Every structure is written in C-alpha cells, then in structure tokens.
Amino acid sequence: MNEAAPPERSPGAHIRSLMRSLDRVTLSTGMVNGGGWPYGSLVMTAVDQDGSPLMLLSDLAEHTANFNADPRMSLLFDGTNGLAEPLTGARVSVLGRVKKIEDERMAERYLRHHPSARMFAGFKDFNFYRVSVERAHIVAGFGEIHWVEASDILSERVPELEEAEAGIVEHMNEDHADAIQLYSSVLLGRDGEGWEMTGCDPEGCDLRLGGAIARLDYDAPVRDADETRKALVSLVKRARQSAAE
C-alpha cells in the first residue's frame, strides 16, 4: 500500500521556512542623504518564533540612518546558494517596517543564533531591531511566484514555548549533545562534529557549527516544552534507526 503524499506547503509556509533556514539577508533601504536611491547592505538576521526578522545594527551604519528617516525596508532571503541553476531556487523579498526593541528574550534569541555578536551587543551604538512584516514576494521556480500577506507568513505566537525556549536549548546542548549530532549528521546529512542547538520554535529547531547552520523541522507543530521534548525524542529515535540500518 502506497503512503499518502505529504501535503504541499502554502506559499506563506514556504516563505517562513526559508526565513528560518537562513542567517543573513540583503537589507534594502532608501538613502536619506542620497535622494531616496535604493541602498543594499548585507546584515545578519535571526527570526523570532513567529517568523519576524530580528537584527543587531550599529547607529553608525548607512542603513540605520536611512530607516531612522523612513522605517520601510526590504529583506532579501536568498535560498539559492550552491545550486547549479540559482534561478531555480527559492528567494523571497520581505517588506516591512523596522522598530528598535528592548526585549531581552528576542535579544537572547538573536545572540544564540549569532554567538560572535555578543561582543557588540553591549556597545552603546548597537541596538536590536524587529521587522514588522507586511507582505512578501516569493520566487521559487516556474509557476511558484506569489505575493503573500503577513497573516499567511507569520505563525501564531506561543507564549509557553517562548518562555521555555532558552531552557530547552541549554538542556539539549548540555545533556543531549549526542542527539544533536545525530540530527545533523543522520537526518540532515551535515558534516562535522560539535553541532549545537541555537533555537527552537513551534515548527522545528536550529543548529550551528562554526559558520554553518542547519534547520530541522518537526513532524508536526508543537505548543509547549512537553510537546517539544516529544518531538525531539521522536526525531532522535528516527535518526538512531536510520543509523542502524
């Protein structure tokens, strides 16, 4: 008996998945001192649990002066790296408005994804920002070109999991490094030893080894620490079974 084919992802879910899987974007702003000309710059990003982009930026940067005058911006998430035909890969331009935040949970989430940024986080001229997504344009191959509204991109916020995330990540890294290694090497086929978890959200978890990152999705969304534990246990069982075959 043939297994049923997995349901197709909606364009919004595809956008959210791509945003979660990348750690850098091209940030485009309008130049305040250049007649509004578009200005693109490379910045490092993480996304909050609902998919909202987070950034740590310097007050001295050109793009910061630009969005202080006009908070509208575009973030290009490029998922085409390594493809022989890059134009067949997925990329999405996320449009939104940026706002400075003073939220310790969001800041820590960003810093877990970018550990080297901790040296800048305490500088007076560096601040954390969150982008309020309004819509996005995804191009993911022939026939997969869509404009999508924020309501179809962002996932529902789950306060119980937001509060539990830091503890889950710490526990996994300190007590279950072997499981994380199985996730990366067996389930994701990634090379190297010493992968660590940097975050978890309702749909999956994020891993890092040096400059390499990886995204592992759960079989089904979770809503709290207990459901997250069950999802992670299920994934490690699958990895051990695959490794034994």
Tab-separated table of C-alpha atoms in Angstrom:
chain	number	residue	atom	x	y	z
A	1	MET	CA	0.000	0.000	0.000
A	2	ASN	CA	1.452	3.347	-1.027
A	3	GLU	CA	1.845	6.040	1.588
A	4	ALA	CA	-0.097	9.256	1.064
A	5	ALA	CA	1.945	12.097	-0.375
A	6	PRO	CA	2.738	14.859	2.120
A	7	PRO	CA	0.583	17.954	1.725
A	8	GLU	CA	2.063	20.754	-0.336
A	9	ARG	CA	3.337	23.789	1.514
A	10	SER	CA	1.427	27.003	1.124
A	11	PRO	CA	3.435	29.959	-0.235
A	12	GLY	CA	3.307	31.541	3.229
A	13	ALA	CA	4.682	28.418	4.907
A	14	HIS	CA	7.403	28.208	2.249
A	15	ILE	CA	8.400	31.812	2.951
A	16	ARG	CA	8.504	31.232	6.706
A	17	SER	CA	10.573	28.080	6.268
A	18	LEU	CA	13.097	29.893	4.073
A	19	MET	CA	13.371	32.765	6.552
A	20	ARG	CA	14.005	30.332	9.404
A	21	SER	CA	16.707	28.497	7.457
A	22	LEU	CA	18.965	31.494	6.701
A	23	ASP	CA	21.083	33.757	8.910
A	24	ARG	CA	21.821	36.711	6.600
A	25	VAL	CA	19.932	38.937	4.198
A	26	THR	CA	20.387	41.809	1.791
A	27	LEU	CA	18.773	44.778	3.519
A	28	SER	CA	17.436	47.465	1.194
A	29	THR	CA	16.601	50.964	2.387
A	30	GLY	CA	16.090	54.358	0.738
A	31	MET	CA	19.076	56.686	1.145
A	32	VAL	CA	18.148	59.656	3.293
A	33	ASN	CA	21.210	61.547	2.064
A	34	GLY	CA	21.029	60.264	-1.483
A	35	GLY	CA	17.722	61.370	-2.877
A	36	GLY	CA	15.952	58.134	-1.928
A	37	TRP	CA	18.162	55.911	-4.060
A	38	PRO	CA	17.888	52.223	-3.052
A	39	TYR	CA	20.750	51.112	-0.835
A	40	GLY	CA	21.544	47.428	-0.257
A	41	SER	CA	23.681	46.032	2.551
A	42	LEU	CA	24.490	42.633	3.999
A	43	VAL	CA	23.223	42.101	7.545
A	44	MET	CA	22.955	39.103	9.838
A	45	THR	CA	19.474	38.079	10.926
A	46	ALA	CA	17.561	35.679	13.082
A	47	VAL	CA	13.787	35.361	13.170
A	48	ASP	CA	11.585	35.352	16.213
A	49	GLN	CA	9.424	32.324	16.940
A	50	ASP	CA	6.613	33.673	14.782
A	51	GLY	CA	8.969	34.430	11.880
A	52	SER	CA	9.509	38.167	12.435
A	53	PRO	CA	13.081	39.146	11.438
A	54	LEU	CA	15.464	40.319	14.167
A	55	MET	CA	18.677	42.305	13.662
A	56	LEU	CA	21.508	43.859	15.685
A	57	LEU	CA	22.682	47.019	13.935
A	58	SER	CA	25.028	49.925	14.533
A	59	ASP	CA	23.795	53.503	14.781
A	60	LEU	CA	26.744	54.456	12.572
A	61	ALA	CA	25.667	52.297	9.619
A	62	GLU	CA	24.276	53.897	6.478
A	63	HIS	CA	21.166	51.706	6.545
A	64	THR	CA	20.362	52.797	10.117
A	65	ALA	CA	20.339	56.460	9.110
A	66	ASN	CA	18.088	55.527	6.213
A	67	PHE	CA	15.433	53.661	8.187
A	68	ASN	CA	15.501	56.181	11.021
A	69	ALA	CA	14.130	58.590	8.428
A	70	ASP	CA	11.816	56.038	6.790
A	71	PRO	CA	11.201	52.715	8.582
A	72	ARG	CA	10.179	50.895	5.409
A	73	MET	CA	12.622	48.267	4.206
A	74	SER	CA	13.006	45.105	2.179
A	75	LEU	CA	14.926	41.991	3.217
A	76	LEU	CA	16.057	39.543	0.544
A	77	PHE	CA	16.313	35.984	1.880
A	78	ASP	CA	18.322	34.048	-0.727
A	79	GLY	CA	17.980	30.261	-0.672
A	80	THR	CA	19.842	29.628	-3.928
A	81	ASN	CA	23.352	29.084	-2.534
A	82	GLY	CA	25.096	26.053	-4.026
A	83	LEU	CA	22.565	25.416	-6.789
A	84	ALA	CA	23.887	24.736	-10.271
A	85	GLU	CA	20.998	26.830	-11.601
A	86	PRO	CA	20.409	29.519	-8.965
A	87	LEU	CA	17.311	30.915	-10.672
A	88	THR	CA	15.510	27.630	-9.999
A	89	GLY	CA	15.931	28.111	-6.245
A	90	ALA	CA	13.728	29.916	-3.754
A	91	ARG	CA	14.238	33.521	-2.751
A	92	VAL	CA	11.893	35.915	-1.046
A	93	SER	CA	11.744	39.686	-0.622
A	94	VAL	CA	10.123	40.547	2.705
A	95	LEU	CA	8.631	44.033	3.011
A	96	GLY	CA	8.078	45.591	6.403
A	97	ARG	CA	8.763	48.371	8.857
A	98	VAL	CA	11.581	48.258	11.381
A	99	LYS	CA	11.429	49.254	15.028
A	100	LYS	CA	14.058	49.360	17.764
A	101	ILE	CA	13.335	46.898	20.572
A	102	GLU	CA	14.444	46.429	24.154
A	103	ASP	CA	13.260	42.870	24.629
A	104	GLU	CA	15.652	40.550	26.452
A	105	ARG	CA	14.072	37.364	25.126
A	106	MET	CA	14.308	38.478	21.495
A	107	ALA	CA	17.848	39.761	22.029
A	108	GLU	CA	18.953	36.443	23.522
A	109	ARG	CA	17.306	34.556	20.680
A	110	TYR	CA	19.324	36.591	18.182
A	111	LEU	CA	22.554	36.122	20.141
A	112	ARG	CA	22.130	32.351	20.395
A	113	HIS	CA	21.944	32.295	16.607
A	114	HIS	CA	24.943	34.631	16.300
A	115	PRO	CA	27.265	33.984	19.273
A	116	SER	CA	30.038	36.237	17.948
A	117	ALA	CA	27.635	39.201	18.061
A	118	ARG	CA	27.742	39.220	21.874
A	119	MET	CA	30.873	41.359	21.746
A	120	PHE	CA	28.881	44.125	20.019
A	121	ALA	CA	25.602	43.784	21.915
A	122	GLY	CA	26.875	45.815	24.863
A	123	PHE	CA	28.135	48.736	22.791
A	124	LYS	CA	26.076	51.911	23.158
A	125	ASP	CA	25.865	52.423	19.409
A	126	PHE	CA	24.406	48.952	18.719
A	127	ASN	CA	20.708	48.214	19.074
A	128	PHE	CA	18.328	45.357	18.403
A	129	TYR	CA	15.562	45.748	15.855
A	130	ARG	CA	12.471	43.788	14.861
A	131	VAL	CA	10.831	43.994	11.453
A	132	SER	CA	7.040	44.082	11.378
A	133	VAL	CA	6.326	42.090	8.218
A	134	GLU	CA	3.623	43.466	5.925
A	135	ARG	CA	3.921	41.274	2.827
A	136	ALA	CA	6.462	39.300	0.842
A	137	HIS	CA	7.203	38.204	-2.710
A	138	ILE	CA	8.484	34.672	-3.231
A	139	VAL	CA	10.048	33.299	-6.401
A	140	ALA	CA	10.630	29.562	-6.131
A	141	GLY	CA	10.810	28.296	-9.687
A	142	PHE	CA	8.425	28.123	-12.633
A	143	GLY	CA	4.853	28.781	-11.588
A	144	GLU	CA	5.815	29.462	-7.976
A	145	ILE	CA	5.717	33.227	-7.860
A	146	HIS	CA	3.430	34.808	-5.293
A	147	TRP	CA	2.714	37.932	-3.295
A	148	VAL	CA	1.773	36.852	0.229
A	149	GLU	CA	0.366	38.896	3.103
A	150	ALA	CA	1.840	38.854	6.612
A	151	SER	CA	-1.152	36.981	8.035
A	152	ASP	CA	-0.227	33.997	5.841
A	153	ILE	CA	3.522	34.234	6.572
A	154	LEU	CA	3.837	34.619	10.329
A	155	SER	CA	2.920	31.744	12.606
A	156	GLU	CA	0.839	32.101	15.746
A	157	ARG	CA	2.810	33.197	18.789
A	158	VAL	CA	3.051	30.542	21.500
A	159	PRO	CA	3.953	32.272	24.808
A	160	GLU	CA	4.527	28.980	26.661
A	161	LEU	CA	7.199	27.967	24.170
A	162	GLU	CA	8.741	31.439	24.021
A	163	GLU	CA	9.294	31.288	27.777
A	164	ALA	CA	10.645	27.734	27.680
A	165	GLU	CA	12.967	28.057	24.675
A	166	ALA	CA	16.157	29.163	26.442
A	167	GLY	CA	15.912	26.316	28.941
A	168	ILE	CA	15.214	23.730	26.240
A	169	VAL	CA	18.222	24.850	24.204
A	170	GLU	CA	20.528	24.866	27.222
A	171	HIS	CA	19.345	21.409	28.289
A	172	MET	CA	19.834	19.928	24.816
A	173	ASN	CA	23.331	21.369	24.429
A	174	GLU	CA	24.493	20.339	27.912
A	175	ASP	CA	22.829	16.929	28.265
A	176	HIS	CA	21.976	15.699	24.770
A	177	ALA	CA	24.851	16.699	22.509
A	178	ASP	CA	24.793	13.169	21.070
A	179	ALA	CA	21.196	13.656	19.925
A	180	ILE	CA	22.027	16.971	18.258
A	181	GLN	CA	24.908	15.312	16.447
A	182	LEU	CA	22.540	12.608	15.182
A	183	TYR	CA	20.117	15.253	13.973
A	184	SER	CA	22.805	16.990	11.970
A	185	SER	CA	24.743	14.023	10.615
A	186	VAL	CA	21.999	11.442	10.061
A	187	LEU	CA	18.777	13.362	9.483
A	188	LEU	CA	20.297	16.368	7.725
A	189	GLY	CA	23.431	14.826	6.224
A	190	ARG	CA	25.697	17.568	7.506
A	191	ASP	CA	29.428	17.104	8.091
A	192	GLY	CA	31.408	17.932	11.208
A	193	GLU	CA	31.356	17.218	14.921
A	194	GLY	CA	30.153	19.517	17.654
A	195	TRP	CA	26.868	20.865	16.318
A	196	GLU	CA	24.847	22.842	18.847
A	197	MET	CA	21.223	23.895	19.059
A	198	THR	CA	20.648	27.637	18.846
A	199	GLY	CA	16.883	27.840	18.968
A	200	CYS	CA	13.549	26.057	18.820
A	201	ASP	CA	10.115	27.251	17.758
A	202	PRO	CA	6.703	25.701	17.083
A	203	GLU	CA	7.857	24.166	13.793
A	204	GLY	CA	11.414	22.969	14.387
A	205	CYS	CA	14.867	23.714	15.746
A	206	ASP	CA	18.009	25.473	14.547
A	207	LEU	CA	21.565	24.110	14.680
A	208	ARG	CA	25.003	25.671	14.228
A	209	LEU	CA	28.606	24.526	13.844
A	210	GLY	CA	31.001	27.426	13.385
A	211	GLY	CA	29.742	29.327	10.354
A	212	ALA	CA	27.440	26.524	9.194
A	213	ILE	CA	23.762	26.477	10.118
A	214	ALA	CA	21.029	23.889	9.654
A	215	ARG	CA	17.289	23.727	10.117
A	216	LEU	CA	15.412	20.626	11.322
A	217	ASP	CA	11.617	20.611	11.132
A	218	TYR	CA	9.369	18.592	13.418
A	219	ASP	CA	6.812	16.119	12.116
A	220	ALA	CA	4.048	18.386	13.461
A	221	PRO	CA	3.884	21.784	15.184
A	222	VAL	CA	4.352	21.960	18.971
A	223	ARG	CA	2.939	24.347	21.571
A	224	ASP	CA	4.930	23.884	24.767
A	225	ALA	CA	8.041	22.343	26.321
A	226	ASP	CA	6.490	18.893	26.737
A	227	GLU	CA	5.415	18.671	23.106
A	228	THR	CA	8.859	19.913	22.067
A	229	ARG	CA	10.508	17.171	24.132
A	230	LYS	CA	8.313	14.532	22.475
A	231	ALA	CA	9.133	15.896	19.023
A	232	LEU	CA	12.875	15.859	19.721
A	233	VAL	CA	12.705	12.338	21.140
A	234	SER	CA	10.831	11.179	18.035
A	235	LEU	CA	13.493	12.673	15.792
A	236	VAL	CA	16.389	11.078	17.667
A	237	LYS	CA	14.654	7.668	17.538
A	238	ARG	CA	14.312	8.060	13.785
A	239	ALA	CA	17.967	9.071	13.499
A	240	ARG	CA	19.158	6.074	15.512
A	241	GLN	CA	17.034	3.724	13.457
A	242	SER	CA	18.413	5.163	10.236
A	243	ALA	CA	21.997	4.960	11.535
A	244	ALA	CA	21.493	1.284	12.439
A	245	GLU	CA	20.179	0.279	9.012
